[in-house]
Amino acid sequence: MKVVEFQEGESFDIELEEDLLKKNREIAEANEKLLKEHGVQAIDVMGSIGSGKTTLIERIAARLAGSVSVGVVAGDLTTTIDGERIERHGARVVEVNTGKECHLDANLVGKALRSLPLDELDVLFVENVGNLICPAEFPLGARKRVVVISVTEGPHMVVKHPFIFAEAAVVVINKTELSEAMGVDPEQLASDVARANPNARVIKASLKDDRGTDQVLEALGLVYA
Ligand code: MG
Ligand code: ZN
């Protein structure tokens, strides 16, 4: 089959512009420094729309409530639905509406950080906009990345998005209760992740039924007595 391949410099995609990415990296470093100064451990949560990012954060916030102070920056184009869901579990939430932008950038996250009581927080989750492509290009200042995928996204979703997995510390394969109905083998997805990133910890989960949450907490080092 003929394949037309993208060559460096051929795209008009402004998101790939070097200056912009460089600026973003600088602001991400400033965010990282600010978080470190306040003793906040920040974790990026990425994944497609509907994969279970918000549900994962809800489950974690519920587990940590009372012992660990959780903050969340929730990215979304226009709504506050996810932020409201997470807030019910006692987390301090800032919703970031990106409008037409399909990803969070370090500047937006920096703005959100300035409206959070960082001194009071132990852990901060940054839920990106539901998208598996450009968030990979925009570091935000968190030290760890979690990618949430689900069997409902089909059998090829990992091999088609290799870059988002390359730097993930943890990959959650969600909705495994639907594997059979979807005809998607979670073991295959897990081995695809292992090929994209041998260091990623892969956790099969059914977050709807709260299965997998404890393994994610353990993998992130968020186990508190
Ligand atoms: Mg969400
Ligand atoms: Zn984007």
Short mmCIF file of C-alpha atoms and ligand atoms in Angstrom, two decimals:
data_model
loop_
_atom_site.label_atom_id
_atom_site.label_comp_id
_atom_site.label_asym_id
_atom_site.label_seq_id
_atom_site.Cartn_x
_atom_site.Cartn_y
_atom_site.Cartn_z
CA MET A 1 0.00 0.00 0.00
CA LYS A 2 1.14 3.56 -0.66
CA VAL A 3 1.81 5.59 2.46
CA VAL A 4 2.21 9.35 2.47
CA GLU A 5 4.45 10.21 5.36
CA PHE A 6 4.73 13.49 7.18
CA GLN A 7 8.18 15.05 6.86
CA GLU A 8 9.55 17.57 9.34
CA GLY A 9 8.40 21.09 8.42
CA GLU A 10 5.58 20.02 6.11
CA SER A 11 2.78 20.50 8.57
CA PHE A 12 1.02 23.78 9.27
CA ASP A 13 0.09 22.51 12.70
CA ILE A 14 0.92 25.40 14.99
CA GLU A 15 1.00 23.07 17.99
CA LEU A 16 4.21 21.58 16.72
CA GLU A 17 5.94 24.90 16.38
CA GLU A 18 9.29 24.76 18.16
CA ASP A 19 9.10 28.15 19.93
CA LEU A 20 5.76 27.36 21.39
CA LEU A 21 6.90 23.98 22.67
CA LYS A 22 10.05 25.53 24.13
CA LYS A 23 8.04 28.20 25.94
CA ASN A 24 5.70 25.53 27.24
CA ARG A 25 8.64 23.50 28.58
CA GLU A 26 10.00 26.54 30.42
CA ILE A 27 6.66 27.22 32.08
CA ALA A 28 6.30 23.51 32.91
CA GLU A 29 9.65 23.68 34.71
CA ALA A 30 8.45 26.71 36.68
CA ASN A 31 5.26 24.81 37.61
CA GLU A 32 7.32 21.82 38.72
CA LYS A 33 9.47 24.06 40.89
CA LEU A 34 6.44 25.75 42.45
CA LEU A 35 4.85 22.38 43.25
CA LYS A 36 8.08 21.09 44.74
CA GLU A 37 8.46 24.20 46.93
CA HIS A 38 5.01 23.51 48.36
CA GLY A 39 5.66 19.80 48.79
CA VAL A 40 2.91 18.84 46.35
CA GLN A 41 3.24 15.63 44.37
CA ALA A 42 1.63 16.22 40.95
CA ILE A 43 0.31 13.52 38.66
CA ASP A 44 -0.93 13.96 35.09
CA VAL A 45 -3.97 11.95 34.06
CA MET A 46 -4.45 11.52 30.32
CA GLY A 47 -6.73 9.49 28.09
CA SER A 48 -9.55 9.67 25.55
CA ILE A 49 -12.98 11.09 26.30
CA GLY A 50 -14.92 8.49 28.26
CA SER A 51 -11.95 6.27 29.13
CA GLY A 52 -12.39 6.82 32.88
CA LYS A 53 -10.00 9.62 33.87
CA THR A 54 -12.51 11.37 36.09
CA THR A 55 -13.76 8.11 37.58
CA LEU A 56 -10.19 7.14 38.49
CA ILE A 57 -9.62 10.48 40.21
CA GLU A 58 -12.95 10.14 42.03
CA ARG A 59 -12.02 6.67 43.28
CA ILE A 60 -8.61 7.86 44.44
CA ALA A 61 -10.00 10.99 46.10
CA ALA A 62 -12.53 8.85 47.97
CA ARG A 63 -9.73 6.52 49.20
CA LEU A 64 -7.46 9.34 50.32
CA ALA A 65 -10.15 11.52 51.91
CA GLY A 66 -9.34 12.25 55.53
CA SER A 67 -5.67 11.26 55.36
CA VAL A 68 -4.26 13.05 52.31
CA SER A 69 -5.20 16.46 50.98
CA VAL A 70 -6.01 16.12 47.28
CA GLY A 71 -6.20 18.89 44.70
CA VAL A 72 -7.36 18.53 41.12
CA VAL A 73 -6.95 20.64 38.02
CA ALA A 74 -9.70 19.44 35.70
CA GLY A 75 -9.30 20.32 32.04
CA ASP A 76 -12.32 20.39 29.77
CA LEU A 77 -13.33 22.38 26.69
CA THR A 78 -16.44 24.02 28.11
CA THR A 79 -18.09 22.16 30.97
CA THR A 80 -17.57 21.77 34.72
CA ILE A 81 -19.20 18.31 34.88
CA ASP A 82 -16.00 16.46 35.83
CA GLY A 83 -14.90 19.04 38.39
CA GLU A 84 -18.26 18.83 40.14
CA ARG A 85 -18.07 15.02 40.26
CA ILE A 86 -14.61 15.12 41.84
CA GLU A 87 -15.49 17.89 44.30
CA ARG A 88 -18.06 15.63 45.93
CA HIS A 89 -15.20 13.52 47.26
CA GLY A 90 -13.69 16.41 49.19
CA ALA A 91 -10.90 17.34 46.76
CA ARG A 92 -10.01 20.98 46.05
CA VAL A 93 -10.86 21.39 42.38
CA VAL A 94 -10.10 24.04 39.80
CA GLU A 95 -11.78 23.57 36.46
CA VAL A 96 -9.85 24.84 33.43
CA ASN A 97 -12.01 25.45 30.39
CA THR A 98 -9.80 25.48 27.31
CA GLY A 99 -12.48 26.61 24.85
CA LYS A 100 -11.38 25.23 21.51
CA GLU A 101 -7.99 23.94 22.66
CA CYS A 102 -7.75 20.17 22.65
CA HIS A 103 -5.13 19.93 25.43
CA LEU A 104 -3.92 21.67 28.58
CA ASP A 105 -0.69 23.63 28.37
CA ALA A 106 1.73 24.63 31.10
CA ASN A 107 0.55 28.23 31.13
CA LEU A 108 -3.07 27.26 31.79
CA VAL A 109 -1.99 24.87 34.52
CA GLY A 110 0.23 27.56 36.03
CA LYS A 111 -2.78 29.86 36.22
CA ALA A 112 -4.81 27.10 37.88
CA LEU A 113 -2.02 26.47 40.42
CA ARG A 114 -2.17 30.10 41.51
CA SER A 115 -5.81 29.66 42.46
CA LEU A 116 -5.23 26.55 44.59
CA PRO A 117 -4.13 26.50 48.26
CA LEU A 118 -0.85 24.71 47.44
CA ASP A 119 0.38 24.85 51.04
CA GLU A 120 -2.57 22.73 52.10
CA LEU A 121 -2.24 20.09 49.38
CA ASP A 122 -0.29 16.83 49.40
CA VAL A 123 -1.21 15.46 45.99
CA LEU A 124 -2.43 17.18 42.83
CA PHE A 125 -4.05 15.42 39.89
CA VAL A 126 -4.10 17.21 36.56
CA GLU A 127 -6.85 15.76 34.38
CA ASN A 128 -6.10 16.65 30.79
CA VAL A 129 -8.65 17.21 28.04
CA GLY A 130 -9.82 13.89 26.58
CA ASN A 131 -7.31 13.37 23.79
CA LEU A 132 -4.36 11.03 23.23
CA ILE A 133 -2.35 13.03 20.73
CA CYS A 134 -1.19 16.53 21.57
CA PRO A 135 -1.14 16.23 25.39
CA ALA A 136 1.94 14.06 24.83
CA GLU A 137 3.75 17.13 23.48
CA PHE A 138 2.90 19.51 26.30
CA PRO A 139 4.52 18.75 29.64
CA LEU A 140 2.67 20.56 32.44
CA GLY A 141 5.02 20.26 35.40
CA ALA A 142 3.89 16.98 36.94
CA ARG A 143 6.47 14.30 37.66
CA LYS A 144 4.31 11.28 36.89
CA ARG A 145 1.89 10.48 34.11
CA VAL A 146 -1.06 8.10 34.25
CA VAL A 147 -2.78 7.12 31.00
CA VAL A 148 -6.28 5.66 31.23
CA ILE A 149 -7.51 3.60 28.30
CA SER A 150 -10.54 1.38 27.99
CA VAL A 151 -11.40 -1.77 26.05
CA THR A 152 -14.25 0.15 24.42
CA GLU A 153 -11.67 2.07 22.39
CA GLY A 154 -10.96 -1.02 20.30
CA PRO A 155 -8.02 -3.40 19.88
CA HIS A 156 -5.59 -1.01 18.16
CA MET A 157 -5.76 2.04 20.36
CA VAL A 158 -2.33 1.53 21.95
CA VAL A 159 -0.39 0.82 18.75
CA LYS A 160 -2.02 3.86 17.15
CA HIS A 161 -0.96 6.25 19.92
CA PRO A 162 2.59 5.19 20.87
CA PHE A 163 3.80 8.61 22.05
CA ILE A 164 1.36 9.13 24.89
CA PHE A 165 2.52 5.85 26.48
CA ALA A 166 6.24 6.47 26.15
CA GLU A 167 6.49 8.48 29.36
CA ALA A 168 3.67 6.94 31.36
CA ALA A 169 4.47 5.60 34.81
CA VAL A 170 1.12 3.83 35.02
CA VAL A 171 -1.32 2.70 32.33
CA VAL A 172 -4.81 1.73 33.46
CA ILE A 173 -6.79 -0.57 31.17
CA ASN A 174 -10.34 0.22 32.22
CA LYS A 175 -13.77 -1.31 31.60
CA THR A 176 -12.34 -4.82 31.50
CA GLU A 177 -15.83 -6.04 32.48
CA LEU A 178 -16.76 -5.25 28.86
CA SER A 179 -13.83 -7.11 27.24
CA GLU A 180 -15.89 -10.00 25.99
CA ALA A 181 -18.74 -7.90 24.68
CA MET A 182 -16.24 -5.66 22.89
CA GLY A 183 -14.15 -8.56 21.59
CA VAL A 184 -11.03 -6.80 22.87
CA ASP A 185 -8.38 -8.72 24.80
CA PRO A 186 -6.94 -6.66 27.67
CA GLU A 187 -3.84 -8.90 27.64
CA GLN A 188 -3.15 -7.79 24.07
CA LEU A 189 -3.51 -4.13 25.05
CA ALA A 190 -1.16 -4.77 27.99
CA SER A 191 1.49 -6.28 25.76
CA ASP A 192 1.12 -3.39 23.30
CA VAL A 193 1.75 -0.99 26.19
CA ALA A 194 4.78 -3.03 27.28
CA ARG A 195 6.20 -2.70 23.78
CA ALA A 196 5.63 1.09 23.70
CA ASN A 197 7.07 1.48 27.20
CA PRO A 198 8.61 -1.47 29.05
CA ASN A 199 8.81 0.60 32.26
CA ALA A 200 5.11 1.40 32.51
CA ARG A 201 3.14 -0.37 35.20
CA VAL A 202 -0.01 -1.77 33.57
CA ILE A 203 -3.14 -2.24 35.69
CA LYS A 204 -6.32 -3.89 34.46
CA ALA A 205 -9.30 -2.27 36.07
CA SER A 206 -13.01 -2.00 36.26
CA LEU A 207 -13.29 1.38 37.88
CA LYS A 208 -17.08 1.35 37.71
CA ASP A 209 -16.92 -1.47 40.27
CA ASP A 210 -13.92 0.09 42.00
CA ARG A 211 -11.59 -2.72 40.91
CA GLY A 212 -8.00 -1.64 40.26
CA THR A 213 -8.02 1.53 42.37
CA ASP A 214 -5.78 0.07 45.09
CA GLN A 215 -3.20 -1.15 42.56
CA VAL A 216 -3.07 2.33 41.00
CA LEU A 217 -2.54 3.91 44.43
CA GLU A 218 0.23 1.45 45.17
CA ALA A 219 1.86 1.99 41.76
CA LEU A 220 1.85 5.74 42.34
CA GLY A 221 3.29 5.38 45.83
CA LEU A 222 0.13 6.86 47.31
CA VAL A 223 -0.37 4.27 50.01
CA TYR A 224 -0.86 6.02 53.31
CA ALA A 225 -1.41 4.31 56.61
MG MG B 1 -13.19 13.50 32.59
ZN ZN B 2 -4.30 19.79 21.35
#
